PDB file of C-alpha atoms and ligand atoms in Angstrom:
ATOM      1  CA  UNK A1065       1.618 136.743  58.504  1.00  0.00           C
ATOM      2  CA  UNK A1066       1.921 132.994  58.939  1.00  0.00           C
ATOM      3  CA  UNK A1067       5.366 132.184  60.339  1.00  0.00           C
ATOM      4  CA  UNK A1068       6.917 128.728  60.060  1.00  0.00           C
ATOM      5  CA  UNK A1069      10.051 127.168  61.532  1.00  0.00           C
ATOM      6  CA  UNK A1070      11.937 124.512  59.601  1.00  0.00           C
ATOM      7  CA  UNK A1071      14.651 122.734  61.606  1.00  0.00           C
ATOM      8  CA  UNK A1072      17.533 121.646  59.364  1.00  0.00           C
ATOM      9  CA  UNK A1073      18.405 117.987  59.820  1.00  0.00           C
ATOM     10  CA  UNK A1074      21.964 118.703  58.695  1.00  0.00           C
ATOM     11  CA  UNK A1075      22.709 119.835  62.257  1.00  0.00           C
ATOM     12  CA  UNK A1076      21.178 116.715  63.859  1.00  0.00           C
ATOM     13  CA  UNK A1077      23.025 113.731  65.309  1.00  0.00           C
ATOM     14  CA  UNK A1078      23.356 111.422  62.292  1.00  0.00           C
ATOM     15  CA  UNK A1079      23.795 108.354  64.506  1.00  0.00           C
ATOM     16  CA  UNK A1080      20.157 108.605  65.625  1.00  0.00           C
ATOM     17  CA  UNK A1081      18.061 110.452  63.100  1.00  0.00           C
ATOM     18  CA  UNK A1082      14.771 108.813  64.097  1.00  0.00           C
ATOM     19  CA  UNK A1083      15.123 110.021  67.683  1.00  0.00           C
ATOM     20  CA  UNK A1084      16.132 113.471  66.461  1.00  0.00           C
ATOM     21  CA  UNK A1085      12.793 113.712  64.663  1.00  0.00           C
ATOM     22  CA  UNK A1086      10.939 113.030  67.875  1.00  0.00           C
ATOM     23  CA  UNK A1087      12.920 115.839  69.552  1.00  0.00           C
ATOM     24  CA  UNK A1088      11.309 118.426  67.241  1.00  0.00           C
ATOM     25  CA  UNK A1089       8.039 116.745  66.280  1.00  0.00           C
ATOM     26  CA  UNK A1090       5.580 118.780  68.328  1.00  0.00           C
ATOM     27  CA  UNK A1091       7.020 122.215  67.539  1.00  0.00           C
ATOM     28  CA  UNK A1092       8.411 122.193  63.988  1.00  0.00           C
ATOM     29  CA  UNK A1093       6.312 123.220  60.976  1.00  0.00           C
ATOM     30  CA  UNK A1094       8.513 121.689  58.270  1.00  0.00           C
ATOM     31  CA  UNK A1095      11.638 119.537  58.129  1.00  0.00           C
ATOM     32  CA  UNK A1096      14.429 121.153  56.098  1.00  0.00           C
ATOM     33  CA  UNK A1097      16.584 118.569  54.318  1.00  0.00           C
ATOM     34  CA  UNK A1098      19.866 119.693  52.760  1.00  0.00           C
ATOM     35  CA  UNK A1099      21.061 117.530  49.891  1.00  0.00           C
ATOM     36  CA  UNK A1100      24.688 118.119  48.912  1.00  0.00           C
ATOM     37  CA  UNK A1101      26.493 116.390  46.068  1.00  0.00           C
ATOM     38  CA  UNK A1102      30.157 117.171  46.782  1.00  0.00           C
ATOM     39  CA  UNK A1103      30.212 119.287  43.629  1.00  0.00           C
ATOM     40  CA  UNK A1104      28.019 122.352  44.032  1.00  0.00           C
ATOM     41  CA  UNK A1105      29.333 122.413  47.604  1.00  0.00           C
ATOM     42  CA  UNK A1106      32.390 120.422  48.750  1.00  0.00           C
ATOM     43  CA  UNK A1107      30.474 118.221  51.211  1.00  0.00           C
ATOM     44  CA  UNK A1108      28.252 115.206  50.563  1.00  0.00           C
ATOM     45  CA  UNK A1109      25.391 115.075  53.060  1.00  0.00           C
ATOM     46  CA  UNK A1110      22.591 112.552  52.458  1.00  0.00           C
ATOM     47  CA  UNK A1111      20.194 111.701  49.677  1.00  0.00           C
ATOM     48  CA  UNK A1112      16.853 110.129  48.774  1.00  0.00           C
ATOM     49  CA  UNK A1113      17.394 106.761  50.566  1.00  0.00           C
ATOM     50  CA  UNK A1114      17.795 108.570  53.890  1.00  0.00           C
ATOM     51  CA  UNK A1115      14.811 110.788  53.156  1.00  0.00           C
ATOM     52  CA  UNK A1116      12.695 107.737  52.292  1.00  0.00           C
ATOM     53  CA  UNK A1117      13.663 106.121  55.598  1.00  0.00           C
ATOM     54  CA  UNK A1118      12.641 109.246  57.524  1.00  0.00           C
ATOM     55  CA  UNK A1119       9.311 109.547  55.705  1.00  0.00           C
ATOM     56  CA  UNK A1120       7.707 106.783  57.747  1.00  0.00           C
ATOM     57  CA  UNK A1121       8.765 108.471  61.017  1.00  0.00           C
ATOM     58  CA  UNK A1122       7.121 111.895  60.711  1.00  0.00           C
ATOM     59  CA  UNK A1123       4.183 113.678  59.132  1.00  0.00           C
ATOM     60  CA  UNK A1124       6.140 116.947  58.809  1.00  0.00           C
ATOM     61  CA  UNK A1125       6.324 118.263  55.245  1.00  0.00           C
ATOM     62  CA  UNK A1126       9.787 117.700  53.732  1.00  0.00           C
ATOM     63  CA  UNK A1127      11.376 120.937  52.500  1.00  0.00           C
ATOM     64  CA  UNK A1128      14.288 119.707  50.348  1.00  0.00           C
ATOM     65  CA  UNK A1129      17.104 122.164  49.607  1.00  0.00           C
ATOM     66  CA  UNK A1130      19.085 120.849  46.658  1.00  0.00           C
ATOM     67  CA  UNK A1131      22.711 121.993  46.817  1.00  0.00           C
ATOM     68  CA  UNK A1132      23.534 119.862  43.800  1.00  0.00           C
ATOM     69  CA  UNK A1133      24.775 120.642  40.309  1.00  0.00           C
ATOM     70  CA  UNK A1134      22.166 118.635  38.392  1.00  0.00           C
ATOM     71  CA  UNK A1135      18.945 118.812  40.415  1.00  0.00           C
ATOM     72  CA  UNK A1136      16.728 117.535  37.592  1.00  0.00           C
ATOM     73  CA  UNK A1137      18.467 114.145  37.857  1.00  0.00           C
ATOM     74  CA  UNK A1138      17.044 113.706  41.341  1.00  0.00           C
ATOM     75  CA  UNK A1139      13.468 114.899  40.961  1.00  0.00           C
ATOM     76  CA  UNK A1140      11.762 111.532  40.532  1.00  0.00           C
ATOM     77  CA  UNK A1141      13.700 109.788  43.276  1.00  0.00           C
ATOM     78  CA  UNK A1142      12.977 112.662  45.631  1.00  0.00           C
ATOM     79  CA  UNK A1143       9.274 112.497  44.897  1.00  0.00           C
ATOM     80  CA  UNK A1144       9.334 108.739  45.473  1.00  0.00           C
ATOM     81  CA  UNK A1145      11.240 109.277  48.721  1.00  0.00           C
ATOM     82  CA  UNK A1146       8.472 111.528  50.051  1.00  0.00           C
ATOM     83  CA  UNK A1147       9.623 115.085  49.346  1.00  0.00           C
ATOM     84  CA  UNK A1148       6.924 117.781  49.438  1.00  0.00           C
ATOM     85  CA  UNK A1149       8.887 120.759  48.208  1.00  0.00           C
ATOM     86  CA  UNK A1150      12.133 120.947  46.215  1.00  0.00           C
ATOM     87  CA  UNK A1151      14.219 124.100  46.092  1.00  0.00           C
ATOM     88  CA  UNK A1152      16.991 124.615  43.551  1.00  0.00           C
ATOM     89  CA  UNK A1153      19.726 127.225  43.370  1.00  0.00           C
ATOM     90  CA  UNK A1154      19.426 129.848  40.657  1.00  0.00           C
ATOM     91  CA  UNK A1155      23.223 129.523  40.355  1.00  0.00           C
ATOM     92  CA  UNK A1156      22.808 125.947  39.073  1.00  0.00           C
ATOM     93  CA  UNK A1157      19.554 126.385  37.148  1.00  0.00           C
ATOM     94  CA  UNK A1158      19.715 129.884  35.623  1.00  0.00           C
ATOM     95  CA  UNK A1159      16.357 129.350  33.872  1.00  0.00           C
ATOM     96  CA  UNK A1160      14.249 127.162  36.174  1.00  0.00           C
ATOM     97  CA  UNK A1161      11.112 127.206  33.986  1.00  0.00           C
ATOM     98  CA  UNK A1162      11.421 123.561  32.881  1.00  0.00           C
ATOM     99  CA  UNK A1163      12.458 122.327  36.317  1.00  0.00           C
ATOM    100  CA  UNK A1164       9.527 124.107  37.959  1.00  0.00           C
ATOM    101  CA  UNK A1165       7.097 122.525  35.485  1.00  0.00           C
ATOM    102  CA  UNK A1166       8.597 119.066  36.077  1.00  0.00           C
ATOM    103  CA  UNK A1167       8.374 119.536  39.837  1.00  0.00           C
ATOM    104  CA  UNK A1168       4.722 120.549  39.566  1.00  0.00           C
ATOM    105  CA  UNK A1169       4.004 117.620  37.233  1.00  0.00           C
ATOM    106  CA  UNK A1170       5.533 115.347  39.880  1.00  0.00           C
ATOM    107  CA  UNK A1171       3.181 116.813  42.487  1.00  0.00           C
ATOM    108  CA  UNK A1172       5.888 118.778  44.281  1.00  0.00           C
ATOM    109  CA  UNK A1173       6.027 122.389  45.333  1.00  0.00           C
ATOM    110  CA  UNK A1174       8.878 124.397  43.864  1.00  0.00           C
ATOM    111  CA  UNK A1175      11.344 126.787  45.485  1.00  0.00           C
ATOM    112  CA  UNK A1176      14.156 128.958  44.199  1.00  0.00           C
ATOM    113  CA  UNK A1177      17.291 129.615  46.273  1.00  0.00           C
ATOM    114  CA  UNK A1178      19.764 132.495  46.179  1.00  0.00           C
ATOM    115  CA  UNK A1179      23.243 132.049  47.649  1.00  0.00           C
ATOM    116  CA  UNK A1180      24.382 135.045  49.737  1.00  0.00           C
ATOM    117  CA  UNK A1181      26.341 136.635  46.887  1.00  0.00           C
ATOM    118  CA  UNK A1182      23.612 136.278  44.251  1.00  0.00           C
ATOM    119  CA  UNK A1183      21.627 139.449  43.562  1.00  0.00           C
ATOM    120  CA  UNK A1184      17.843 139.624  43.744  1.00  0.00           C
ATOM    121  CA  UNK A1185      17.438 140.382  40.037  1.00  0.00           C
ATOM    122  CA  UNK A1186      18.646 136.843  39.162  1.00  0.00           C
ATOM    123  CA  UNK A1187      15.342 135.358  40.364  1.00  0.00           C
ATOM    124  CA  UNK A1188      12.996 138.233  39.601  1.00  0.00           C
ATOM    125  CA  UNK A1189      11.747 136.802  36.253  1.00  0.00           C
ATOM    126  CA  UNK A1190      10.883 133.501  37.942  1.00  0.00           C
ATOM    127  CA  UNK A1191       9.139 134.562  41.127  1.00  0.00           C
ATOM    128  CA  UNK A1192       5.684 133.755  39.787  1.00  0.00           C
ATOM    129  CA  UNK A1193       6.810 130.170  39.081  1.00  0.00           C
ATOM    130  CA  UNK A1194       7.841 129.685  42.685  1.00  0.00           C
ATOM    131  CA  UNK A1195       6.003 128.652  45.838  1.00  0.00           C
ATOM    132  CA  UNK A1196       9.023 129.606  47.901  1.00  0.00           C
ATOM    133  CA  UNK A1197      11.991 131.956  47.646  1.00  0.00           C
ATOM    134  CA  UNK A1198      14.936 130.945  49.800  1.00  0.00           C
ATOM    135  CA  UNK A1199      17.385 133.691  50.670  1.00  0.00           C
ATOM    136  CA  UNK A1200      20.521 132.096  52.080  1.00  0.00           C
ATOM    137  CA  UNK A1201      21.906 134.062  54.980  1.00  0.00           C
ATOM    138  CA  UNK A1202      25.117 132.033  55.391  1.00  0.00           C
ATOM    139  CA  UNK A1203      27.433 130.444  52.867  1.00  0.00           C
ATOM    140  CA  UNK A1204      25.990 127.078  51.745  1.00  0.00           C
ATOM    141  CA  UNK A1205      27.764 123.915  52.836  1.00  0.00           C
ATOM    142  CA  UNK A1206      27.383 123.380  56.585  1.00  0.00           C
ATOM    143  CA  UNK A1207      25.272 124.260  59.619  1.00  0.00           C
ATOM    144  CA  UNK A1208      26.526 126.553  62.336  1.00  0.00           C
ATOM    145  CA  UNK A1209      27.872 129.294  60.071  1.00  0.00           C
ATOM    146  CA  UNK A1210      27.447 132.974  60.879  1.00  0.00           C
ATOM    147  CA  UNK A1211      24.452 134.968  59.736  1.00  0.00           C
ATOM    148  CA  UNK A1212      25.358 137.417  56.946  1.00  0.00           C
ATOM    149  CA  UNK A1213      23.384 140.633  57.644  1.00  0.00           C
ATOM    150  CA  UNK A1214      24.228 141.962  54.175  1.00  0.00           C
ATOM    151  CA  UNK A1215      21.435 139.738  52.781  1.00  0.00           C
ATOM    152  CA  UNK A1216      18.716 141.606  54.708  1.00  0.00           C
ATOM    153  CA  UNK A1217      18.102 144.160  51.910  1.00  0.00           C
ATOM    154  CA  UNK A1218      17.616 141.214  49.521  1.00  0.00           C
ATOM    155  CA  UNK A1219      14.915 139.787  51.793  1.00  0.00           C
ATOM    156  CA  UNK A1220      13.288 143.231  51.775  1.00  0.00           C
ATOM    157  CA  UNK A1221      13.334 143.267  47.960  1.00  0.00           C
ATOM    158  CA  UNK A1222      11.799 139.784  47.884  1.00  0.00           C
ATOM    159  CA  UNK A1223       9.029 140.807  50.295  1.00  0.00           C
ATOM    160  CA  UNK A1224       8.299 144.000  48.351  1.00  0.00           C
ATOM    161  CA  UNK A1225       8.078 142.080  45.079  1.00  0.00           C
ATOM    162  CA  UNK A1226       5.852 139.335  46.473  1.00  0.00           C
ATOM    163  CA  UNK A1227       3.470 141.723  48.211  1.00  0.00           C
ATOM    164  CA  UNK A1228       3.291 144.272  45.404  1.00  0.00           C
ATOM    165  CA  UNK A1229       2.401 141.513  42.928  1.00  0.00           C
ATOM    166  CA  UNK A1230      -0.265 140.075  45.203  1.00  0.00           C
ATOM    167  CA  UNK A1231       1.545 136.732  45.469  1.00  0.00           C
ATOM    168  CA  UNK A1232       1.441 134.237  48.345  1.00  0.00           C
ATOM    169  CA  UNK A1233       5.045 133.106  47.787  1.00  0.00           C
ATOM    170  CA  UNK A1234       6.764 132.151  51.027  1.00  0.00           C
ATOM    171  CA  UNK A1235      10.100 133.805  51.804  1.00  0.00           C
ATOM    172  CA  UNK A1236      12.462 131.494  53.637  1.00  0.00           C
ATOM    173  CA  UNK A1237      15.710 132.541  55.262  1.00  0.00           C
ATOM    174  CA  UNK A1238      18.386 129.838  55.602  1.00  0.00           C
ATOM    175  CA  UNK A1239      21.648 130.115  57.499  1.00  0.00           C
ATOM    176  CA  UNK A1240      22.706 131.323  60.919  1.00  0.00           C
ATOM    177  CA  UNK A1241      19.187 131.798  62.279  1.00  0.00           C
ATOM    178  CA  UNK A1242      19.231 132.076  66.085  1.00  0.00           C
ATOM    179  CA  UNK A1243      17.272 133.996  68.701  1.00  0.00           C
ATOM    180  CA  UNK A1244      19.673 136.874  68.010  1.00  0.00           C
ATOM    181  CA  UNK A1245      19.169 137.004  64.220  1.00  0.00           C
ATOM    182  CA  UNK A1246      15.603 135.798  63.594  1.00  0.00           C
ATOM    183  CA  UNK A1247      14.020 139.161  64.442  1.00  0.00           C
ATOM    184  CA  UNK A1248      16.026 141.020  61.804  1.00  0.00           C
ATOM    185  CA  UNK A1249      15.103 138.411  59.178  1.00  0.00           C
ATOM    186  CA  UNK A1250      11.423 138.728  60.153  1.00  0.00           C
ATOM    187  CA  UNK A1251      11.581 142.530  60.029  1.00  0.00           C
ATOM    188  CA  UNK A1252      13.061 142.284  56.525  1.00  0.00           C
ATOM    189  CA  UNK A1253      10.130 140.138  55.436  1.00  0.00           C
ATOM    190  CA  UNK A1254      10.982 136.456  55.904  1.00  0.00           C
ATOM    191  CA  UNK A1255       8.141 134.178  57.021  1.00  0.00           C
ATOM    192  CA  UNK A1256       9.828 130.739  56.980  1.00  0.00           C
ATOM    193  CA  UNK A1257      12.899 130.282  59.169  1.00  0.00           C
ATOM    194  CA  UNK A1258      15.370 127.417  58.720  1.00  0.00           C
ATOM    195  CA  UNK A1259      17.264 126.673  61.907  1.00  0.00           C
ATOM    196  CA  UNK A1260      19.952 124.006  62.141  1.00  0.00           C
ATOM    197  CA  UNK A1261      22.487 124.424  64.923  1.00  0.00           C
ATOM    198  CA  UNK A1262      20.263 126.643  67.062  1.00  0.00           C
ATOM    199  CA  UNK A1263      17.683 123.847  67.280  1.00  0.00           C
ATOM    200  CA  UNK A1264      19.421 120.473  66.997  1.00  0.00           C
ATOM    201  CA  UNK A1265      22.557 121.457  68.916  1.00  0.00           C
ATOM    202  CA  UNK A1266      20.574 122.773  71.838  1.00  0.00           C
ATOM    203  CA  UNK A1267      19.893 120.540  74.848  1.00  0.00           C
ATOM    204  CA  UNK A1268      16.124 120.878  74.327  1.00  0.00           C
ATOM    205  CA  UNK A1269      15.251 121.329  70.627  1.00  0.00           C
ATOM    206  CA  UNK A1270      11.512 121.762  71.265  1.00  0.00           C
ATOM    207  CA  UNK A1271      12.198 124.571  73.740  1.00  0.00           C
ATOM    208  CA  UNK A1272      14.665 126.107  71.270  1.00  0.00           C
ATOM    209  CA  UNK A1273      11.945 126.179  68.596  1.00  0.00           C
ATOM    210  CA  UNK A1274       9.488 127.731  71.062  1.00  0.00           C
ATOM    211  CA  UNK A1275      12.015 130.455  71.923  1.00  0.00           C
ATOM    212  CA  UNK A1276      12.636 131.158  68.244  1.00  0.00           C
ATOM    213  CA  UNK A1277       8.894 131.369  67.664  1.00  0.00           C
ATOM    214  CA  UNK A1278       8.554 133.808  70.551  1.00  0.00           C
ATOM    215  CA  UNK A1279      11.198 136.050  68.970  1.00  0.00           C
ATOM    216  CA  UNK A1280       9.643 135.798  65.507  1.00  0.00           C
ATOM    217  CA  UNK A1281       6.146 136.490  66.787  1.00  0.00           C
ATOM    218  CA  UNK A1282       7.342 139.415  68.900  1.00  0.00           C
ATOM    219  CA  UNK A1283       7.100 137.835  72.344  1.00  0.00           C
ATOM    220  CA  UNK A1284      10.828 137.340  72.819  1.00  0.00           C
TER     221      UNK A1284
HETATM  222  C1  LIG B1308      23.661 124.905  54.899  1.00  0.00           C
HETATM  223  C2  LIG B1308      22.209 124.602  54.832  1.00  0.00           C
HETATM  224  C3  LIG B1308      21.435 125.109  55.964  1.00  0.00           C
HETATM  225  C4  LIG B1308      22.000 124.785  57.327  1.00  0.00           C
HETATM  226  C5  LIG B1308      21.315 125.614  58.345  1.00  0.00           C
HETATM  227  O1  LIG B1308      24.242 125.190  53.711  1.00  0.00           O
HETATM  228  O2  LIG B1308      21.564 125.062  53.672  1.00  0.00           O
HETATM  229  O3  LIG B1308      20.084 124.679  55.858  1.00  0.00           O
HETATM  230  O4  LIG B1308      21.913 123.432  57.667  1.00  0.00           O
HETATM  231  O5  LIG B1308      21.977 125.468  59.547  1.00  0.00           O
HETATM  232  P1  LIG B1308      22.217 126.702  60.522  1.00  0.00           P
HETATM  233  O6  LIG B1308      20.866 127.211  60.921  1.00  0.00           O
HETATM  234  O7  LIG B1308      23.004 126.116  61.653  1.00  0.00           O
HETATM  235  O8  LIG B1308      22.997 127.752  59.748  1.00  0.00           O
HETATM  236 ZN1  LIG B1309      19.364 124.568  53.658  1.00  0.00          ZN
END
């Protein structure tokens, strides 16, 4: 299994984003970017102009998590800003067929996200459209929230579905991932691990990523 770690910029110091990128550059596999519109979730985070500014500062693929009510409105600007992958919530796009096709046509990879309370069957018909399934393991809206272990069976269902259909779909877990919780998410079947507070709010983010990787790869 190929494991990847995606630090979430939402937990970084917003007064110095460029430097924050250099604090993870050598260890991260992806950069997770949480867009929030103040509607789907109460907070407004950042949007395509910030992403475009960051694009020139790192070669990491941009994994954009759209916590917005109308994600299709932002597809072109996100592509132009340098996004590589866009993930949308099944709660906002109950039939993502058209969005997935538009994302592909724009040259982007496509992901589908489930909030903690959303059952697996909501995304089942659309798994084959998706490069990535994101199982949220904390309530969306902010970094630093507690891991919700009740989502582990949903990760297991996702892994069973993907493997039994011979798919290469990545399974990402997002929310509350730390050295204490990453192992359970891996055991359930996740292979991409978003980590906000546990990376950016540590004194040495690169070392924090290495420790997470040790846990995920069974050396911790
Ligand atoms: C929150 C975001 C997450 C968050 C992760 O709704 O989707 O990506 O920033 O941060 P941690 O790992 O601190 O929960
Ligand atoms: Zn996220």
